[in-house]
Every structure is written in C-alpha cells, then in structure tokens.
Amino acid sequence: MLQGRVVKVYNEWYRVAVVGDRMLECKPRGRLRKGQTPLPGDRAMVEELADGTGVICEILPRRNLLLRPAMTNVDQVLIIQTWQSPAMNLSLLDRMLALAEWENVRPYIVLNKSDLYAEAEEHVRAAIQRWRQDYQQVGYDVFEVSSKTGDGIEPLKRLLEGKVTVMAGPSGVGKSSLLNHLLPQAGQRIGELSEKIRRGKHTTRHVELIRAGEGDSWLADSPGFSRLSVDSIDKQQLDTCFPEIRQESEHCRFRSCLHEHEPDCAVMRAVDEERIRRSRYEHYLEFLSEIRRSEENRY
Ligand code: GDP
Ligand code: ZN
C-alpha cells in the first residue's frame, strides 16, 4: 500500500502522485465509503496493480473541502490584488480573507503590479503603506510583487514549499501571469486552459494540482474561491473570521454580542479608538446583513 496525493480527476480516472515523484493512474475501489468521491488534493492510500495502474483504497481525513472549484486539503490561498488597474477592492479582499478563515485555509495577501506604483506619487505610496501596515497588524503577510518584472516572486515560490496552494482574486489582477512565473514548466498550458474557461467551455473541468517544488508542494492550475457568498458562515461565528474583531470580542459584555448596537461592545469601542480599521468593521457588518438575508430567505 502506498500513500499519495490525488492531483487530477478526469474521465473517472484519478492521477495520484506517490513517493519517488511517480504518478499512478487510479480507479477507486468499488467499496469506498459512500459519498467519498476522490477530489484533487485528497490524500489517499493506493494499491499498485500488475498492469501499472492503481486502486484507491481509502481517502484519508480531509482538512477542508472547497467548492467551485472542488478541491480538498488546501493549506493556503494567495489572494491576489492590485492597487490600480484594477483599483483595490477592499470589500472583496475582506470577503476572501473571511472565507479563507472560515474554510481553515491560511490566507496571504499578494499585491501585484508593483512596477506600476513603484514610481507613483508620494500620496499613493503613503496610502499603500498605511493599507499594508493595517493588514499586517491584523496578522496577514503582504507580498508586493510584479509578474511583469519578476520582482518579489522568489519569496512567493518559497511559500509554496510543502503546501497545497490556490490563488484567488478578481479578474485582471494578474493571476494567470503569476501562475506562469510560479510554474514556468506548465505555463503555456495554463494560459490555454484559462482562456477556455473564460470562454465558458469545460465548465465542469476539475482543478489540476501542478507540482510547485520539491516533495509534496502543489499549486492549483486555476483560481479557487470563485463562489464568494458568505452564506455558509454562521452569523454568530462571523467575528471569528476577522482576527482583530475576534480578539476584541472577548471583552464584549455579552457572549452573543454581534457588535452592532449592543451595550458595552468592545469591538465598537476599538473601532472608535482606531484600533480596528473602520473599513474592516464596515465589511463585517455588510457580511452580517448578507448572512441574515440569506437566512430569512431559507425559511
Ligand atoms: P487574471 O485575469 O487575474 O488572470 O490577470 P492576467 O494575468 O490575465 O493579467 C491581466 C493584465 O494585467 C494583462 O494585460 C497582464 O499583462 C497585466 N499584468 C499582469 N501582471 C502585471 C504586472 O505585474 N505589472 C503590470 N504592469 N501588468 C501586469
Ligand atoms: Zn461586541
């Protein structure tokens, strides 16, 4: 029996990477537990057959399960953003951060197109600096990179080692360009694939994991978190998806405080005292009302 990683799903076959950089084309055993369809990212026990193919005998417990596109055991997400072209969308950034926290995926913020603002006016540089400090203070690492010049790409490459990584971010921020930098071997193919996806073909295609370094290092070949609804988040736990709000909420008078208009709310106090960035708090409220609306529609 070998342990491996499912990296590709196609026509009822599963490609499993096993020790020694080998790939085994596998079928699942007939009596895999019900509902256990292998997905890219799954860690599996496989048996090699005499004909060189394999059988997936068991799916090991999953760390998480992302939908649309479906994949499992995602360790980290690179949230790609730009300051301009397109303009930074803080609401979208906070949404992706909150969803990553909820799904137990470690988020990293990547500010791409640094070549565009390296020479920008002082006030633009200062605004970027403030933004960066605010998010670092929450605990997020921020990488400034340029997929045009290659600046800052090396530290990103090191981040991929030993992890399963997915990228996310709005269209036009440079996800495909970054993928080409991080996975030069697979580059051409990725460009072609994402072009097909843009044209709406192959919509049921699964993510493929591409080797992104030594050993068990993988990067999904297309962006994740394409479903950006916060509906799946429990409203009582939304504050746990904002690390700085979670931290302050321990000092709220009521355990069930939603930090809207309750008395003695430590979160609102921290916003007033500028210890929590106001835009983050506003997005928290925005997501809270979205979750409420979807709850109301459910009944
Ligand atoms: P995606 O939609 O997120 O996959 O973005 P693309 O990779 O298709 O890039 C969108 C556009 O931004 C293309 O015209 C790229 O050439 C350009 N672009 C990507 N990265 C950079 C960068 O670092 N600097 C500059 N100036 N342009 C970039
Ligand atoms: Zn509160």
Tab-separated table of C-alpha atoms and ligand atoms in Angstrom:
chain	number	residue	atom	x	y	z
A	1	MET	CA	0.000	0.000	0.000
A	2	LEU	CA	1.273	3.469	-0.936
A	3	GLN	CA	0.237	6.872	0.315
A	4	GLY	CA	-0.316	9.503	-2.323
A	5	ARG	CA	-1.962	12.754	-3.315
A	6	VAL	CA	-4.782	12.979	-5.870
A	7	VAL	CA	-3.659	15.672	-8.309
A	8	LYS	CA	-6.009	15.235	-11.249
A	9	VAL	CA	-9.503	13.916	-11.877
A	10	TYR	CA	-10.525	13.007	-15.412
A	11	ASN	CA	-12.997	10.618	-17.091
A	12	GLU	CA	-13.398	8.565	-13.910
A	13	TRP	CA	-9.646	8.210	-13.558
A	14	TYR	CA	-7.638	9.718	-10.753
A	15	ARG	CA	-3.983	10.628	-11.079
A	16	VAL	CA	-2.220	10.050	-7.785
A	17	ALA	CA	1.298	11.283	-7.022
A	18	VAL	CA	3.148	8.728	-4.899
A	19	VAL	CA	6.614	8.674	-3.370
A	20	GLY	CA	9.521	8.963	-5.713
A	21	ASP	CA	7.788	11.546	-7.911
A	22	ARG	CA	5.783	8.817	-9.598
A	23	MET	CA	2.257	9.239	-10.933
A	24	LEU	CA	-0.222	6.366	-10.807
A	25	GLU	CA	-3.402	6.408	-12.862
A	26	CYS	CA	-6.025	5.024	-10.495
A	27	LYS	CA	-9.624	3.880	-10.224
A	28	PRO	CA	-11.397	3.986	-6.875
A	29	ARG	CA	-12.158	0.693	-5.203
A	30	GLY	CA	-15.839	-0.212	-5.578
A	31	ARG	CA	-16.495	-0.062	-1.884
A	32	LEU	CA	-15.013	3.297	-0.957
A	33	ARG	CA	-17.304	4.689	1.680
A	34	LYS	CA	-20.448	6.225	0.213
A	35	GLY	CA	-20.173	9.878	-0.747
A	36	GLN	CA	-16.414	9.593	-0.813
A	37	THR	CA	-15.584	10.733	-4.294
A	38	PRO	CA	-11.895	11.491	-4.517
A	39	LEU	CA	-11.099	15.135	-5.269
A	40	PRO	CA	-7.926	16.953	-6.214
A	41	GLY	CA	-5.957	17.434	-3.011
A	42	ASP	CA	-7.124	14.231	-1.357
A	43	ARG	CA	-4.544	12.154	0.411
A	44	ALA	CA	-5.217	8.528	-0.441
A	45	MET	CA	-3.990	5.004	0.188
A	46	VAL	CA	-3.436	3.274	-3.142
A	47	GLU	CA	-2.503	-0.216	-4.247
A	48	GLU	CA	-0.422	-0.667	-7.358
A	49	LEU	CA	-1.646	-3.339	-9.779
A	50	ALA	CA	0.449	-5.572	-12.002
A	51	ASP	CA	-0.548	-3.603	-15.113
A	52	GLY	CA	0.943	-0.420	-13.677
A	53	THR	CA	-2.362	1.278	-12.800
A	54	GLY	CA	-3.584	1.701	-9.257
A	55	VAL	CA	-6.600	1.359	-7.000
A	56	ILE	CA	-7.609	3.972	-4.453
A	57	CYS	CA	-8.474	2.001	-1.327
A	58	GLU	CA	-9.013	4.756	1.166
A	59	ILE	CA	-9.354	8.539	1.339
A	60	LEU	CA	-7.618	9.959	4.399
A	61	PRO	CA	-9.438	12.532	6.564
A	62	ARG	CA	-9.731	15.958	4.932
A	63	ARG	CA	-8.559	19.251	6.379
A	64	ASN	CA	-11.222	21.130	4.428
A	65	LEU	CA	-13.416	20.924	1.351
A	66	LEU	CA	-13.683	23.870	-1.016
A	67	LEU	CA	-16.464	24.051	-3.580
A	68	ARG	CA	-16.439	25.650	-7.009
A	69	PRO	CA	-13.923	24.583	-7.932
A	70	ALA	CA	-13.978	21.468	-5.764
A	71	MET	CA	-10.739	20.561	-4.038
A	72	THR	CA	-9.633	19.454	-0.617
A	73	ASN	CA	-6.789	19.840	1.862
A	74	VAL	CA	-5.957	23.335	0.681
A	75	ASP	CA	-3.336	24.724	3.077
A	76	GLN	CA	-3.146	28.291	1.846
A	77	VAL	CA	-4.576	30.801	-0.581
A	78	LEU	CA	-2.682	33.597	-2.283
A	79	ILE	CA	-5.191	36.440	-2.512
A	80	ILE	CA	-4.026	38.495	-5.462
A	81	GLN	CA	-4.900	42.183	-5.510
A	82	THR	CA	-3.676	45.339	-7.207
A	83	TRP	CA	-3.728	48.942	-6.065
A	84	GLN	CA	-4.695	50.151	-9.512
A	85	SER	CA	-5.689	48.514	-12.842
A	86	PRO	CA	-7.994	47.294	-11.416
A	87	ALA	CA	-8.412	49.502	-8.332
A	88	MET	CA	-8.105	47.825	-4.942
A	89	ASN	CA	-11.453	46.449	-3.801
A	90	LEU	CA	-11.234	46.247	-0.002
A	91	SER	CA	-14.672	44.715	0.382
A	92	LEU	CA	-13.690	41.859	-1.908
A	93	LEU	CA	-10.350	41.471	-0.128
A	94	ASP	CA	-12.051	41.226	3.277
A	95	ARG	CA	-14.593	38.789	1.848
A	96	MET	CA	-11.850	36.477	0.583
A	97	LEU	CA	-9.964	36.759	3.857
A	98	ALA	CA	-13.095	35.929	5.853
A	99	LEU	CA	-13.927	32.947	3.636
A	100	ALA	CA	-10.372	31.649	3.924
A	101	GLU	CA	-10.559	31.908	7.724
A	102	TRP	CA	-13.904	30.110	7.684
A	103	GLU	CA	-12.562	27.287	5.500
A	104	ASN	CA	-9.410	26.921	7.573
A	105	VAL	CA	-7.166	27.970	4.685
A	106	ARG	CA	-4.288	30.281	5.576
A	107	PRO	CA	-4.520	33.478	3.530
A	108	TYR	CA	-1.606	35.504	2.178
A	109	ILE	CA	-2.154	38.870	0.524
A	110	VAL	CA	-0.256	39.468	-2.713
A	111	LEU	CA	-0.199	42.994	-4.137
A	112	ASN	CA	0.690	42.510	-7.793
A	113	LYS	CA	1.783	45.086	-10.410
A	114	SER	CA	4.224	46.756	-8.022
A	115	ASP	CA	6.000	48.119	-11.117
A	116	LEU	CA	3.013	50.432	-11.640
A	117	TYR	CA	3.263	52.143	-8.262
A	118	ALA	CA	6.994	51.946	-7.640
A	119	GLU	CA	7.183	55.354	-9.293
A	120	ALA	CA	3.778	56.564	-8.131
A	121	GLU	CA	3.228	59.875	-6.399
A	122	GLU	CA	4.036	60.214	-2.737
A	123	HIS	CA	0.425	60.170	-1.549
A	124	VAL	CA	-0.243	56.911	-3.404
A	125	ARG	CA	2.833	55.279	-1.864
A	126	ALA	CA	1.734	56.532	1.546
A	127	ALA	CA	-1.769	55.117	1.115
A	128	ILE	CA	-0.351	51.725	0.111
A	129	GLN	CA	1.957	51.823	3.105
A	130	ARG	CA	-0.928	52.539	5.504
A	131	TRP	CA	-3.057	49.823	3.963
A	132	ARG	CA	-0.204	47.348	4.193
A	133	GLN	CA	0.505	48.156	7.839
A	134	ASP	CA	-3.164	47.803	8.782
A	135	TYR	CA	-3.394	44.319	7.315
A	136	GLN	CA	-0.043	43.245	8.703
A	137	GLN	CA	-1.202	44.376	12.108
A	138	VAL	CA	-4.195	42.060	11.817
A	139	GLY	CA	-1.664	39.293	11.230
A	140	TYR	CA	-1.652	38.904	7.467
A	141	ASP	CA	1.561	38.721	5.461
A	142	VAL	CA	1.584	41.075	2.497
A	143	PHE	CA	3.808	40.391	-0.510
A	144	GLU	CA	4.418	43.116	-3.087
A	145	VAL	CA	5.290	41.566	-6.431
A	146	SER	CA	5.385	42.277	-10.120
A	147	SER	CA	4.727	39.472	-12.557
A	148	LYS	CA	5.932	41.867	-15.218
A	149	THR	CA	9.451	42.445	-13.843
A	150	GLY	CA	9.653	39.334	-11.652
A	151	ASP	CA	10.214	41.450	-8.530
A	152	GLY	CA	9.235	39.726	-5.293
A	153	ILE	CA	8.456	36.373	-6.938
A	154	GLU	CA	11.178	34.349	-5.144
A	155	PRO	CA	9.663	34.718	-1.644
A	156	LEU	CA	6.327	33.571	-3.091
A	157	LYS	CA	7.962	30.484	-4.554
A	158	ARG	CA	9.417	29.602	-1.163
A	159	LEU	CA	5.964	29.942	0.362
A	160	LEU	CA	4.715	27.077	-1.816
A	161	GLU	CA	7.116	24.508	-0.392
A	162	GLY	CA	5.389	21.536	1.196
A	163	LYS	CA	1.933	23.064	0.808
A	164	VAL	CA	-1.198	22.836	-1.321
A	165	THR	CA	-1.857	26.363	-2.558
A	166	VAL	CA	-4.606	28.006	-4.539
A	167	MET	CA	-4.808	31.515	-5.936
A	168	ALA	CA	-7.807	33.785	-5.774
A	169	GLY	CA	-8.597	37.314	-6.815
A	170	PRO	CA	-10.685	39.352	-9.211
A	171	SER	CA	-10.188	39.254	-12.934
A	172	GLY	CA	-7.350	41.350	-14.340
A	173	VAL	CA	-5.103	41.391	-11.257
A	174	GLY	CA	-2.590	39.054	-12.902
A	175	LYS	CA	-3.383	35.567	-11.627
A	176	SER	CA	-2.511	33.839	-14.907
A	177	SER	CA	0.674	35.872	-15.231
A	178	LEU	CA	1.697	34.901	-11.695
A	179	LEU	CA	0.913	31.228	-12.325
A	180	ASN	CA	3.246	31.368	-15.298
A	181	HIS	CA	6.011	32.737	-13.084
A	182	LEU	CA	5.465	30.239	-10.303
A	183	LEU	CA	5.085	27.241	-12.626
A	184	PRO	CA	7.159	28.046	-15.699
A	185	GLN	CA	7.117	24.403	-16.883
A	186	ALA	CA	3.325	24.347	-17.018
A	187	GLY	CA	2.905	27.922	-18.195
A	188	GLN	CA	1.757	27.577	-21.758
A	189	ARG	CA	-0.865	25.021	-20.915
A	190	ILE	CA	-2.257	27.120	-18.088
A	191	GLY	CA	-2.742	30.086	-20.373
A	192	GLU	CA	-4.651	27.926	-22.816
A	193	LEU	CA	-6.814	26.414	-20.120
A	194	SER	CA	-7.798	29.684	-18.533
A	195	GLU	CA	-8.658	31.030	-21.959
A	196	LYS	CA	-11.080	28.121	-22.433
A	197	ILE	CA	-12.557	28.754	-19.009
A	198	ARG	CA	-13.075	32.416	-19.875
A	199	ARG	CA	-14.939	31.404	-22.994
A	200	GLY	CA	-17.223	29.263	-20.847
A	201	LYS	CA	-16.061	25.899	-22.103
A	202	HIS	CA	-15.052	22.964	-19.922
A	203	THR	CA	-17.020	24.430	-17.073
A	204	THR	CA	-17.133	21.093	-15.236
A	205	ARG	CA	-13.401	20.660	-15.522
A	206	HIS	CA	-11.662	19.912	-12.255
A	207	VAL	CA	-8.735	21.789	-10.883
A	208	GLU	CA	-5.428	20.103	-11.545
A	209	LEU	CA	-2.648	20.346	-8.992
A	210	ILE	CA	0.731	21.153	-10.545
A	211	ARG	CA	3.946	20.314	-8.763
A	212	ALA	CA	5.301	23.546	-7.298
A	213	GLY	CA	8.598	22.474	-5.781
A	214	GLU	CA	10.211	19.573	-4.003
A	215	GLY	CA	8.111	16.838	-2.435
A	216	ASP	CA	4.502	17.458	-1.539
A	217	SER	CA	4.200	21.002	-2.975
A	218	TRP	CA	1.230	21.754	-5.235
A	219	LEU	CA	-0.415	24.758	-6.822
A	220	ALA	CA	-3.893	24.597	-8.318
A	221	ASP	CA	-3.865	25.456	-12.021
A	222	SER	CA	-6.959	27.642	-11.809
A	223	PRO	CA	-8.247	30.077	-9.200
A	224	GLY	CA	-10.285	28.951	-6.222
A	225	PHE	CA	-12.899	30.752	-4.132
A	226	SER	CA	-14.900	31.560	-7.224
A	227	ARG	CA	-18.083	31.329	-5.167
A	228	LEU	CA	-17.808	34.360	-2.935
A	229	SER	CA	-21.013	34.054	-0.989
A	230	VAL	CA	-20.629	34.326	2.786
A	231	ASP	CA	-23.914	32.413	3.315
A	232	SER	CA	-22.108	29.355	4.603
A	233	ILE	CA	-20.688	31.307	7.547
A	234	ASP	CA	-22.599	31.063	10.803
A	235	LYS	CA	-23.524	34.608	11.852
A	236	GLN	CA	-22.550	34.033	15.485
A	237	GLN	CA	-19.128	32.993	14.250
A	238	LEU	CA	-18.563	35.668	11.618
A	239	ASP	CA	-16.413	37.594	14.099
A	240	THR	CA	-14.006	34.647	14.282
A	241	CYS	CA	-13.284	35.262	10.571
A	242	PHE	CA	-11.818	38.706	11.428
A	243	PRO	CA	-8.859	38.033	13.754
A	244	GLU	CA	-8.799	41.546	15.249
A	245	ILE	CA	-12.565	41.507	15.870
A	246	ARG	CA	-12.369	38.039	17.359
A	247	GLN	CA	-9.698	39.257	19.746
A	248	GLU	CA	-11.664	42.302	20.955
A	249	SER	CA	-14.932	40.367	21.197
A	250	GLU	CA	-13.621	38.605	24.278
A	251	HIS	CA	-14.155	41.876	26.151
A	252	CYS	CA	-17.749	42.471	25.000
A	253	ARG	CA	-20.296	42.425	27.828
A	254	PHE	CA	-22.440	39.775	26.112
A	255	ARG	CA	-21.069	36.495	24.912
A	256	SER	CA	-23.510	36.549	21.986
A	257	CYS	CA	-22.625	40.135	21.034
A	258	LEU	CA	-22.802	40.674	17.260
A	259	HIS	CA	-21.085	44.072	17.621
A	260	GLU	CA	-23.900	46.066	16.020
A	261	HIS	CA	-25.602	48.109	18.762
A	262	GLU	CA	-25.259	46.050	21.899
A	263	PRO	CA	-24.221	47.911	25.079
A	264	ASP	CA	-20.595	47.688	26.211
A	265	CYS	CA	-19.348	46.303	22.915
A	266	ALA	CA	-15.546	46.185	22.978
A	267	VAL	CA	-15.400	45.874	19.183
A	268	MET	CA	-17.267	49.142	18.569
A	269	ARG	CA	-15.081	50.816	21.165
A	270	ALA	CA	-11.945	49.574	19.372
A	271	VAL	CA	-13.260	50.923	16.060
A	272	ASP	CA	-13.869	54.339	17.659
A	273	GLU	CA	-10.398	54.302	19.130
A	274	GLU	CA	-8.982	53.308	15.724
A	275	ARG	CA	-7.513	50.086	16.995
A	276	ILE	CA	-9.673	48.259	14.426
A	277	ARG	CA	-9.671	49.601	10.877
A	278	ARG	CA	-13.126	51.065	10.214
A	279	SER	CA	-13.432	49.607	6.704
A	280	ARG	CA	-12.855	46.104	8.087
A	281	TYR	CA	-15.626	46.630	10.655
A	282	GLU	CA	-17.955	48.002	7.965
A	283	HIS	CA	-17.355	44.920	5.846
A	284	TYR	CA	-18.054	42.753	8.874
A	285	LEU	CA	-21.462	44.494	9.169
A	286	GLU	CA	-22.029	44.149	5.426
A	287	PHE	CA	-21.402	40.371	5.543
A	288	LEU	CA	-23.538	40.037	8.677
A	289	SER	CA	-26.539	41.518	6.903
A	290	GLU	CA	-25.922	39.285	3.884
A	291	ILE	CA	-25.940	36.218	6.100
A	292	ARG	CA	-29.166	37.424	7.767
A	293	ARG	CA	-30.863	37.998	4.431
A	294	SER	CA	-29.983	34.519	3.221
A	295	GLU	CA	-31.238	33.021	6.493
A	296	GLU	CA	-34.545	34.824	6.064
A	297	ASN	CA	-34.895	33.504	2.534
A	298	ARG	CA	-34.242	29.991	3.729
A	299	TYR	CA	-37.375	29.799	5.889
B	1	GDP	P1	-6.025	37.467	-14.411
B	1	GDP	O1	-7.332	37.872	-15.027
B	1	GDP	O2	-6.038	37.702	-12.926
B	1	GDP	O3	-5.587	36.083	-14.755
B	1	GDP	O4	-4.918	38.516	-14.978
B	1	GDP	P2	-3.872	38.321	-16.182
B	1	GDP	O5	-2.727	37.502	-15.759
B	1	GDP	O6	-4.624	37.902	-17.392
B	1	GDP	O7	-3.359	39.835	-16.333
B	1	GDP	C1	-4.234	40.900	-16.652
B	1	GDP	C2	-3.434	42.006	-17.328
B	1	GDP	O8	-2.502	42.591	-16.408
B	1	GDP	C3	-2.592	41.521	-18.512
B	1	GDP	O9	-2.646	42.509	-19.511
B	1	GDP	C4	-1.184	41.398	-17.923
B	1	GDP	O10	-0.191	41.588	-18.900
B	1	GDP	C5	-1.181	42.536	-16.920
B	1	GDP	N1	-0.262	42.295	-15.795
B	1	GDP	C6	-0.142	41.168	-15.059
B	1	GDP	N2	0.786	41.295	-14.109
B	1	GDP	C7	1.286	42.551	-14.244
B	1	GDP	C8	2.302	43.290	-13.528
B	1	GDP	O11	2.942	42.832	-12.559
B	1	GDP	N3	2.531	44.589	-13.937
B	1	GDP	C9	1.849	45.144	-14.973
B	1	GDP	N4	2.143	46.404	-15.291
B	1	GDP	N5	0.899	44.459	-15.661
B	1	GDP	C10	0.622	43.186	-15.303
B	2	ZN	ZN	-19.390	43.329	20.722
